[in-house]
PDB file of C-alpha atoms in Angstrom:
ATOM      1  CA  MET A   1      -0.074  -0.235  -0.018  1.00 56.00           C
ATOM      2  CA  THR A   2       1.095   3.334  -0.489  1.00 55.00           C
ATOM      3  CA  GLY A   3       0.321   6.989   0.048  1.00 55.00           C
ATOM      4  CA  PRO A   4      -1.658   9.720  -1.560  1.00 55.00           C
ATOM      5  CA  GLY A   5      -0.384  10.578  -4.954  1.00 55.00           C
ATOM      6  CA  GLY A   6       0.660   7.000  -5.279  1.00 54.00           C
ATOM      7  CA  PRO A   7       0.010   4.668  -8.285  1.00 53.00           C
ATOM      8  CA  GLU A   8      -3.272   3.647  -6.635  1.00 53.00           C
ATOM      9  CA  ASP A   9      -4.680   6.375  -7.766  1.00 54.00           C
ATOM     10  CA  GLY A  10      -3.265   7.273 -10.931  1.00 55.00           C
ATOM     11  CA  GLY A  11      -0.435   9.402  -9.283  1.00 56.00           C
ATOM     12  CA  SER A  12       3.368   9.776  -8.987  1.00 58.00           C
ATOM     13  CA  GLY A  13       4.366   9.617  -5.479  1.00 61.00           C
ATOM     14  CA  ASP A  14       5.187  12.863  -5.275  1.00 63.00           C
ATOM     15  CA  VAL A  15       3.867  14.572  -2.334  1.00 70.00           C
ATOM     16  CA  GLY A  16       3.601  18.389  -2.964  1.00 66.00           C
ATOM     17  CA  ILE A  17       4.226  20.171   0.328  1.00 71.00           C
ATOM     18  CA  ALA A  18       2.219  23.516   0.721  1.00 65.00           C
ATOM     19  CA  THR A  19       4.155  26.379   2.122  1.00 67.00           C
ATOM     20  CA  LYS A  20       3.151  28.977   3.920  1.00 65.00           C
ATOM     21  CA  THR A  21       4.548  32.759   3.525  1.00 66.00           C
ATOM     22  CA  ARG A  22       4.780  33.822   6.926  1.00 66.00           C
ATOM     23  CA  SER A  23       5.754  37.474   7.955  1.00 72.00           C
ATOM     24  CA  LYS A  24       8.813  37.312  10.735  1.00 78.00           C
ATOM     25  CA  THR A  25       7.766  38.714  14.172  1.00 85.00           C
ATOM     26  CA  GLN A  26       9.474  41.986  15.472  1.00 87.00           C
ATOM     27  CA  ARG A  27      11.177  41.234  18.969  1.00 88.00           C
ATOM     28  CA  PRO A  28       9.153  44.306  20.542  1.00 89.00           C
ATOM     29  CA  PRO A  29      12.549  46.996  22.197  1.00 96.00           C
ATOM     30  CA  LEU A  30      14.006  46.807  24.805  1.00 98.00           C
ATOM     31  CA  TYR A  31      15.003  49.358  27.142  1.00 98.00           C
ATOM     32  CA  LYS A  32      17.923  50.258  29.379  1.00 98.00           C
ATOM     33  CA  VAL A  33      16.922  51.121  33.187  1.00 98.00           C
ATOM     34  CA  LEU A  34      19.588  53.369  34.489  1.00 98.00           C
ATOM     35  CA  LEU A  35      20.489  54.622  38.109  1.00 98.00           C
ATOM     36  CA  LEU A  36      22.365  57.961  38.361  1.00 98.00           C
ATOM     37  CA  ASN A  37      24.144  58.770  40.889  1.00 98.00           C
ATOM     38  CA  ASP A  38      23.012  61.964  43.393  1.00 97.00           C
ATOM     39  CA  ASP A  39      25.546  63.866  47.184  1.00 95.00           C
ATOM     40  CA  TYR A  40      22.834  62.689  48.840  1.00 97.00           C
ATOM     41  CA  THR A  41      21.461  59.121  48.687  1.00 98.00           C
ATOM     42  CA  PRO A  42      23.616  56.994  51.242  1.00 98.00           C
ATOM     43  CA  MET A  43      24.964  54.069  49.663  1.00 97.00           C
ATOM     44  CA  GLU A  44      22.910  51.860  52.192  1.00 98.00           C
ATOM     45  CA  PHE A  45      19.803  52.260  50.249  1.00 98.00           C
ATOM     46  CA  VAL A  46      21.043  52.208  46.989  1.00 98.00           C
ATOM     47  CA  VAL A  47      22.910  48.898  48.106  1.00 98.00           C
ATOM     48  CA  HIS A  48      18.606  47.702  49.371  1.00 98.00           C
ATOM     49  CA  VAL A  49      16.854  49.783  46.245  1.00 98.00           C
ATOM     50  CA  LEU A  50      18.963  47.076  44.331  1.00 98.00           C
ATOM     51  CA  GLU A  51      18.127  44.397  45.829  1.00 98.00           C
ATOM     52  CA  ARG A  52      14.452  45.005  46.666  1.00 98.00           C
ATOM     53  CA  PHE A  53      13.075  45.565  42.422  1.00 98.00           C
ATOM     54  CA  PHE A  54      15.511  43.834  40.936  1.00 98.00           C
ATOM     55  CA  GLY A  55      16.941  40.669  42.861  1.00 98.00           C
ATOM     56  CA  ILE A  56      20.222  41.390  42.764  1.00 97.00           C
ATOM     57  CA  ASN A  57      22.537  39.832  45.178  1.00 98.00           C
ATOM     58  CA  HIS A  58      24.302  41.755  47.871  1.00 98.00           C
ATOM     59  CA  ALA A  59      27.761  41.433  46.353  1.00 98.00           C
ATOM     60  CA  GLN A  60      26.601  42.128  42.790  1.00 98.00           C
ATOM     61  CA  ALA A  61      24.424  45.189  44.415  1.00 98.00           C
ATOM     62  CA  VAL A  62      27.300  46.682  46.052  1.00 98.00           C
ATOM     63  CA  ASP A  63      29.312  46.687  42.448  1.00 98.00           C
ATOM     64  CA  ILE A  64      27.059  48.605  40.665  1.00 98.00           C
ATOM     65  CA  MET A  65      26.508  50.911  43.684  1.00 98.00           C
ATOM     66  CA  LEU A  66      30.064  51.379  43.087  1.00 98.00           C
ATOM     67  CA  THR A  67      30.057  51.583  39.035  1.00 98.00           C
ATOM     68  CA  VAL A  68      27.117  55.266  40.526  1.00 98.00           C
ATOM     69  CA  HIS A  69      29.302  56.579  42.859  1.00 97.00           C
ATOM     70  CA  LYS A  70      31.960  56.557  40.527  1.00 98.00           C
ATOM     71  CA  LYS A  71      30.761  56.461  36.374  1.00 98.00           C
ATOM     72  CA  GLY A  72      27.032  58.962  37.799  1.00 98.00           C
ATOM     73  CA  VAL A  73      25.611  56.161  36.060  1.00 98.00           C
ATOM     74  CA  ALA A  74      24.769  52.375  36.299  1.00 98.00           C
ATOM     75  CA  VAL A  75      22.916  50.812  33.673  1.00 98.00           C
ATOM     76  CA  VAL A  76      20.228  48.180  36.783  1.00 98.00           C
ATOM     77  CA  GLY A  77      18.528  45.935  33.924  1.00 98.00           C
ATOM     78  CA  VAL A  78      17.803  45.768  29.936  1.00 98.00           C
ATOM     79  CA  PHE A  79      13.911  44.738  30.198  1.00 98.00           C
ATOM     80  CA  SER A  80      10.664  45.507  28.095  1.00 97.00           C
ATOM     81  CA  PHE A  81       9.434  49.082  28.346  1.00 98.00           C
ATOM     82  CA  GLU A  82       5.903  48.586  30.598  1.00 97.00           C
ATOM     83  CA  ILE A  83       8.165  46.191  33.174  1.00 98.00           C
ATOM     84  CA  ALA A  84      11.585  49.626  32.746  1.00 98.00           C
ATOM     85  CA  GLU A  85       7.702  51.617  33.006  1.00 98.00           C
ATOM     86  CA  THR A  86       7.892  49.927  36.353  1.00 98.00           C
ATOM     87  CA  LYS A  87      10.554  50.057  37.908  1.00 98.00           C
ATOM     88  CA  VAL A  88      11.511  53.747  37.135  1.00 98.00           C
ATOM     89  CA  THR A  89       7.854  54.642  38.859  1.00 98.00           C
ATOM     90  CA  GLN A  90       8.733  51.708  41.905  1.00 98.00           C
ATOM     91  CA  VAL A  91      11.962  53.217  42.745  1.00 98.00           C
ATOM     92  CA  MET A  92      10.793  56.696  42.665  1.00 98.00           C
ATOM     93  CA  ASP A  93       8.287  56.204  44.743  1.00 98.00           C
ATOM     94  CA  TYR A  94      10.145  54.509  46.784  1.00 98.00           C
ATOM     95  CA  ALA A  95      12.962  56.546  47.027  1.00 98.00           C
ATOM     96  CA  ARG A  96      10.930  60.119  47.384  1.00 98.00           C
ATOM     97  CA  ARG A  97       8.857  57.986  50.650  1.00 98.00           C
ATOM     98  CA  ASN A  98      12.319  57.372  52.021  1.00 98.00           C
ATOM     99  CA  GLN A  99      13.177  61.151  50.901  1.00 98.00           C
ATOM    100  CA  HIS A 100      15.205  60.973  48.694  1.00 98.00           C
ATOM    101  CA  PRO A 101      16.811  62.438  45.389  1.00 98.00           C
ATOM    102  CA  LEU A 102      17.667  58.408  44.335  1.00 98.00           C
ATOM    103  CA  GLN A 103      16.871  58.983  40.141  1.00 98.00           C
ATOM    104  CA  CYS A 104      16.181  57.038  38.609  1.00 98.00           C
ATOM    105  CA  THR A 105      15.701  56.842  34.491  1.00 98.00           C
ATOM    106  CA  MET A 106      15.130  54.455  31.138  1.00 98.00           C
ATOM    107  CA  GLU A 107      16.402  54.461  27.816  1.00 98.00           C
ATOM    108  CA  LYS A 108      15.891  52.757  23.937  1.00 97.00           C
ATOM    109  CA  GLU A 109      18.576  50.058  24.216  1.00 95.00           C
TER     110      GLU A 109
END
């Protein structure tokens, strides 16, 4: 017995495969979340923010905090627009509630 299109039904035995062109879906743009240095926010508070809102372990949080302190800015993470926006809002709100001028921004990667 042969499959569809075989000699029994007069076909050549060749089976055609239907192909459909799929439009390539683009990945959504990603955004960098940046922490900016200031002369007033305590280093310990910055470490706490990194651990709390970005799930960064203590050693990495200290490294990032020191980068912010020395270079003036550091990338904390890269996320989709909605997540980046939420992280920035959470950090800014938390800093204000604790009376710190810490700045957190986002920019397209």
